[in-house]
PDB file of C-alpha atoms in Angstrom:
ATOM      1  CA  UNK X   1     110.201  74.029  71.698  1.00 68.00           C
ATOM      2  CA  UNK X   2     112.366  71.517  73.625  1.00 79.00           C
ATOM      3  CA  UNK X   3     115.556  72.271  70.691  1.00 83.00           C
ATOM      4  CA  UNK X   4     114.809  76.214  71.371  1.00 82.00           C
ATOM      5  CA  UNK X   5     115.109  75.820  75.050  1.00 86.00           C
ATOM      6  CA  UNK X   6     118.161  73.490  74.763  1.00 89.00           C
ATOM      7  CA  UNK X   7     119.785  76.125  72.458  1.00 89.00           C
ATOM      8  CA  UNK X   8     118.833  79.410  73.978  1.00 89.00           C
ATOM      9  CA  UNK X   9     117.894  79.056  77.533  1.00 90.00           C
ATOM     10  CA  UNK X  10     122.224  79.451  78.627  1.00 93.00           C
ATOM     11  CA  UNK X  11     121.874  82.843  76.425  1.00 93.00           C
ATOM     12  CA  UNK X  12     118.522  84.031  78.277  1.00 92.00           C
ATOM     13  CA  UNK X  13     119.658  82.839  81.544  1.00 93.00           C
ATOM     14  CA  UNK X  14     123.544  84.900  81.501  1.00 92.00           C
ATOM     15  CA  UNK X  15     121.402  87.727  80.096  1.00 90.00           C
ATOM     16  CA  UNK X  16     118.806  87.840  83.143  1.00 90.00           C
ATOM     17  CA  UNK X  17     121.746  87.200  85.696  1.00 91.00           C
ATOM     18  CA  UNK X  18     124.103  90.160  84.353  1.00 90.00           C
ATOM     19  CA  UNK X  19     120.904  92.191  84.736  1.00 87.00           C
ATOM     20  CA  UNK X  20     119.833  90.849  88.359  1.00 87.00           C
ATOM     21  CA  UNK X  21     122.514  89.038  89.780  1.00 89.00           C
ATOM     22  CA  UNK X  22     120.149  86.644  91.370  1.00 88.00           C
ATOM     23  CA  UNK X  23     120.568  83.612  90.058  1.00 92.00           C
ATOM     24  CA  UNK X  24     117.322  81.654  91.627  1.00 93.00           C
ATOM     25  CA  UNK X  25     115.172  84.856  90.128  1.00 91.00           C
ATOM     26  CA  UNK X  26     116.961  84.661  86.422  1.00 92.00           C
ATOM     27  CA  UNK X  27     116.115  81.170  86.799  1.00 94.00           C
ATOM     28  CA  UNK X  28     112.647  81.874  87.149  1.00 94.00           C
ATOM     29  CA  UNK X  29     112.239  84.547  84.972  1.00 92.00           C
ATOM     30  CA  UNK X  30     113.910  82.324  82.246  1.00 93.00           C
ATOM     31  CA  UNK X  31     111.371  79.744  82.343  1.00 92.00           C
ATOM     32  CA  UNK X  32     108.376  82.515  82.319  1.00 93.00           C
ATOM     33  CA  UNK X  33     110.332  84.000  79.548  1.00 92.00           C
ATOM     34  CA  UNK X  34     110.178  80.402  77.470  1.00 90.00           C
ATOM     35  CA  UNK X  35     106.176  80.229  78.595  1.00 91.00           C
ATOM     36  CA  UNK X  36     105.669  83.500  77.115  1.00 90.00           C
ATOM     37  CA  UNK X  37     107.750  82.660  74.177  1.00 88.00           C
ATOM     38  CA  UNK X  38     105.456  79.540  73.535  1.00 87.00           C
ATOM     39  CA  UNK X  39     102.282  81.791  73.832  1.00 88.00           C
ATOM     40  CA  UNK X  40     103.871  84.226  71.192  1.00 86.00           C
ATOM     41  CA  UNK X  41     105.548  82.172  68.693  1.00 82.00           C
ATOM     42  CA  UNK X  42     103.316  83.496  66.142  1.00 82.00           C
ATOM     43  CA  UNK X  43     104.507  87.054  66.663  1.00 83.00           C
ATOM     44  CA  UNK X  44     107.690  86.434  66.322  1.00 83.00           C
ATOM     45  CA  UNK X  45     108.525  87.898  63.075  1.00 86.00           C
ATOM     46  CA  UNK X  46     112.100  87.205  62.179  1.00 83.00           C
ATOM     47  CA  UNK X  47     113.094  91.203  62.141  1.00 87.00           C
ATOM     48  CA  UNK X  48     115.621  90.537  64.604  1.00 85.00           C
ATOM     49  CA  UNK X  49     117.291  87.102  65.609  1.00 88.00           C
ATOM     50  CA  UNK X  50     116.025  85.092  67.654  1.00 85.00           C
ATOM     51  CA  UNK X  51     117.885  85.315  70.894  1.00 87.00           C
ATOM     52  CA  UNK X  52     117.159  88.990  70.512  1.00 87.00           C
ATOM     53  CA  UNK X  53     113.476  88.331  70.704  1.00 88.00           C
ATOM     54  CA  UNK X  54     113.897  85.766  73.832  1.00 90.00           C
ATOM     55  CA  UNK X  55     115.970  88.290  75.779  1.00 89.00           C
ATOM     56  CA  UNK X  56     113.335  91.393  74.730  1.00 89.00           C
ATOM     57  CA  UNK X  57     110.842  88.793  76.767  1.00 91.00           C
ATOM     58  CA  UNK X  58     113.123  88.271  79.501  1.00 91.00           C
ATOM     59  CA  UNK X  59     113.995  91.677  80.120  1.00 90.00           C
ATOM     60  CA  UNK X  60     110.182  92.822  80.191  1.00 89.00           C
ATOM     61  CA  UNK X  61     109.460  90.093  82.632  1.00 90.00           C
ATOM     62  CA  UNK X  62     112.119  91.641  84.950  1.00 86.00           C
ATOM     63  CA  UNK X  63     111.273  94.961  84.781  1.00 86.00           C
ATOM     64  CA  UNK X  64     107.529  93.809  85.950  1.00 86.00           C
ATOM     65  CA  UNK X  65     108.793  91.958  88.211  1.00 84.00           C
ATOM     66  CA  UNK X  66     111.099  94.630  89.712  1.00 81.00           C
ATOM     67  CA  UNK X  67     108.140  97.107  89.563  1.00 79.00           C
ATOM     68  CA  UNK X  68     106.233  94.530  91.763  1.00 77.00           C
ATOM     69  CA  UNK X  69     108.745  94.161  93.929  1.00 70.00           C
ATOM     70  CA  UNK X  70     108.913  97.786  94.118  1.00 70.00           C
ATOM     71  CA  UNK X  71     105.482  98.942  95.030  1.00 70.00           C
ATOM     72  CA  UNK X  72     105.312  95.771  97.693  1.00 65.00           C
ATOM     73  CA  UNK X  73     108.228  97.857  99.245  1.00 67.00           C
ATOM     74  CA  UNK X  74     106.429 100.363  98.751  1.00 66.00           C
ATOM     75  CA  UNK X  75     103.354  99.500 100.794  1.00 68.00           C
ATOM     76  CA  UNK X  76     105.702  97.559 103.521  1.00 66.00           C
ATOM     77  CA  UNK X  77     107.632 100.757 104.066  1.00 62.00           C
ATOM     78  CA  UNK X  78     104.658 102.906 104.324  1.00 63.00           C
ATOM     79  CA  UNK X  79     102.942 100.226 106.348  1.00 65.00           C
ATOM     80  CA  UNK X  80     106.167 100.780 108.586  1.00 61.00           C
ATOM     81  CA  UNK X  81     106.166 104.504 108.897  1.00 60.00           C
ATOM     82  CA  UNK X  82     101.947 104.178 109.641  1.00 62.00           C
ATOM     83  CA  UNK X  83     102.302 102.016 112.578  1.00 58.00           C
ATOM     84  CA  UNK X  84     104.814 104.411 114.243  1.00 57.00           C
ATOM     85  CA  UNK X  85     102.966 107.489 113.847  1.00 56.00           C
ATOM     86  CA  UNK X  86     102.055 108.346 117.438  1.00 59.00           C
ATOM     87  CA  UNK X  87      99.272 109.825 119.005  1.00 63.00           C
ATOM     88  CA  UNK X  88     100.471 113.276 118.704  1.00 62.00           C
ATOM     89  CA  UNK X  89     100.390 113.022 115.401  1.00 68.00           C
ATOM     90  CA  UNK X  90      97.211 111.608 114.823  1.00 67.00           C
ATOM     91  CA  UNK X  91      95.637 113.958 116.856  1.00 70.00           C
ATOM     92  CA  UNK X  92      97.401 116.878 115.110  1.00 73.00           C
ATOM     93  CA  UNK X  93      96.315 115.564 111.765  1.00 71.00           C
ATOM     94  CA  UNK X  94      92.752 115.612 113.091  1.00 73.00           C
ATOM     95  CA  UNK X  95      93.230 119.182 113.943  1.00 71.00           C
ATOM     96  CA  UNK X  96      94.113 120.111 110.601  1.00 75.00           C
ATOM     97  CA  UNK X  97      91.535 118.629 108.610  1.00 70.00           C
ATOM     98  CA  UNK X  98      89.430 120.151 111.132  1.00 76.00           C
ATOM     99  CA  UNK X  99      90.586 123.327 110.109  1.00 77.00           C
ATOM    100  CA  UNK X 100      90.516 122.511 106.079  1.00 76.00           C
ATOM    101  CA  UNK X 101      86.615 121.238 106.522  1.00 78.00           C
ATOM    102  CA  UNK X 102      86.071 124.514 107.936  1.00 80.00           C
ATOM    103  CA  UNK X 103      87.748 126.221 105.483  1.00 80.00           C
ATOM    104  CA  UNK X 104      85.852 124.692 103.287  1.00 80.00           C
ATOM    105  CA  UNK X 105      82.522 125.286 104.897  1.00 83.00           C
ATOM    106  CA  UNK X 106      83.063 128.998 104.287  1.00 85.00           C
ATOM    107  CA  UNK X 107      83.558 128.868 100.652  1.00 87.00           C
ATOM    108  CA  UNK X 108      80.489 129.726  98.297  1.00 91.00           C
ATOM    109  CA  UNK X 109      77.940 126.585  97.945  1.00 91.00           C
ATOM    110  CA  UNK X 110      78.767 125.587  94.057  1.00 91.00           C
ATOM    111  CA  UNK X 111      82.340 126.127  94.890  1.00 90.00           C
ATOM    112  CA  UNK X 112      81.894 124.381  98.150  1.00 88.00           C
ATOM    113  CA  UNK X 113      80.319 121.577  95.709  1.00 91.00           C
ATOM    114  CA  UNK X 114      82.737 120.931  93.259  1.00 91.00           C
ATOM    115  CA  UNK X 115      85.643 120.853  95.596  1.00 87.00           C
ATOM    116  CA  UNK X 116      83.734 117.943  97.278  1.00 86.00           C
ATOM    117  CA  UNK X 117      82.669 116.289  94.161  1.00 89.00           C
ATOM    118  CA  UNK X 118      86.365 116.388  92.640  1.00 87.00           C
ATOM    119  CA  UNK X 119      88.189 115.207  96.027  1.00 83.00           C
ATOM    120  CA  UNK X 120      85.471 113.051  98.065  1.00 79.00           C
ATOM    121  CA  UNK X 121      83.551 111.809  94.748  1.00 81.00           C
ATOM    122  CA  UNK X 122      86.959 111.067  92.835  1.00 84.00           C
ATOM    123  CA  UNK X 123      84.644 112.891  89.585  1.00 88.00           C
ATOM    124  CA  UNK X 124      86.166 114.078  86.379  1.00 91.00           C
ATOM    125  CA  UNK X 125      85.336 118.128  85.729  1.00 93.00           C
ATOM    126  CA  UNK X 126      83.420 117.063  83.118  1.00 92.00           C
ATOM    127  CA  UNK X 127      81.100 114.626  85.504  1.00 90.00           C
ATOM    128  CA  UNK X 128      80.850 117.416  87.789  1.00 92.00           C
ATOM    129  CA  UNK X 129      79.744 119.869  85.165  1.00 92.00           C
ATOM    130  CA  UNK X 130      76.811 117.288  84.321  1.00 91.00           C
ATOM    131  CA  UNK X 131      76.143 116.996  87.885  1.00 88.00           C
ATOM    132  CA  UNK X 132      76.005 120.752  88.437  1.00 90.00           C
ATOM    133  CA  UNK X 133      74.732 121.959  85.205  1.00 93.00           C
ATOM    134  CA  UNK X 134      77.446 123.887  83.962  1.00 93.00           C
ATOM    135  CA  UNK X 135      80.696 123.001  81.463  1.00 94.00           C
ATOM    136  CA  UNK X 136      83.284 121.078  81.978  1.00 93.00           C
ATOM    137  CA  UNK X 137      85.416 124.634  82.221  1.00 95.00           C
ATOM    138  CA  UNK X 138      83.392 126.016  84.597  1.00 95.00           C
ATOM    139  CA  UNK X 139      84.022 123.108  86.828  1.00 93.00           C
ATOM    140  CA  UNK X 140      87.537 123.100  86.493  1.00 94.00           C
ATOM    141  CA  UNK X 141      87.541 126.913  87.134  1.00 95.00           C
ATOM    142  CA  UNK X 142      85.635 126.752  89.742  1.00 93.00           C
ATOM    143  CA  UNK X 143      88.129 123.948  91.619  1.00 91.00           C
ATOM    144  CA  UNK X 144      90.937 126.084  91.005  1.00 93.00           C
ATOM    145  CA  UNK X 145      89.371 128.986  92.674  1.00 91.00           C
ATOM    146  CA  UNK X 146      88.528 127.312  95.721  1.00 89.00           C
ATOM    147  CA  UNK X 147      91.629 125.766  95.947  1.00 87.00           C
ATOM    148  CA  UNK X 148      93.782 129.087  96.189  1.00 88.00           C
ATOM    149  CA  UNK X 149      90.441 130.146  98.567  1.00 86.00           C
ATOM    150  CA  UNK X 150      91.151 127.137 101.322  1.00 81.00           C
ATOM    151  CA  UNK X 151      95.335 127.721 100.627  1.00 82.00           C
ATOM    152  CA  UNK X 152      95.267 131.706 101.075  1.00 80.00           C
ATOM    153  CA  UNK X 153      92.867 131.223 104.400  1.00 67.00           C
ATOM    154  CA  UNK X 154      95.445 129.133 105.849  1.00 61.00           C
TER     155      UNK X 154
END
């Protein structure tokens, strides 16, 4: 492993810079990449060359890593934009579920049901068929109804 490092890692390394232009992170990445090599040496199956195979490594490392770094910034920025909601806003928001629990108060029971079932209970249409005694269509019918219901009684 020590000769494939000494021969590859400047080829892995240029590739994940070009790509991130970060050289600490291509770093990184390029020693993950070798680890993962290591783990997967038996896979390897000589279709393509080797340096191929190293950089197909690398490059799937940074693209996790970028969608990590992603969602964190995500959740930071959305974080951000919660704490400066203000009280307005909260209070307006508490109006209008008001309003939709009311809405949905006034639908029929089953319909009433499986709108609560599919959005409170996180259930599939099939669950809530089980659950109800009816088929998985019904459900999903019936959820569709009482959604244009609570959107036309706006």
């Amino acid at each position: 492993m020590d000769e494939l490092y000494r021969q590859y890692s400047r080829i892995v390394f240029h590739f994940l810079y070009k790509k991130c232009k970060d050289p600490a992170l291509a770093e990184d990445l390029m020693q993950e990449t070798f680890l993962k090599a290591l783990e997967r040496l038996d896979s390897y199956d000589h279709s393509c060359k080797l340096s191929t195979w190293l950089c197909q490594i690398a490059k799937h490392l940074l693209y996790q890593h970028w969608d990590k770094s992603h969602r964190v910034q995500l959740e930071e920025l959305d974080e951000s934009l919660q704490s400066r909601q203000d009280t307005a806003q909260h209070a307006m928001a508490r109006v209008e579920l008001a309003d939709v629990w009311d809405r949905l108060q006034a639908l029929p029971p089953d319909a009433r049901k499986t709108v609560e079932l599919r959005v409170l209970g996180d259930l599939s249409f099939r669950e809530i068929g089980d659950i109800l005694g009816k088929t998985e269509n019904w459900a999903r019918v019936t959820f569709y109804r009482a959604k244009l219901a609570l959107i036309q009684n706006e």
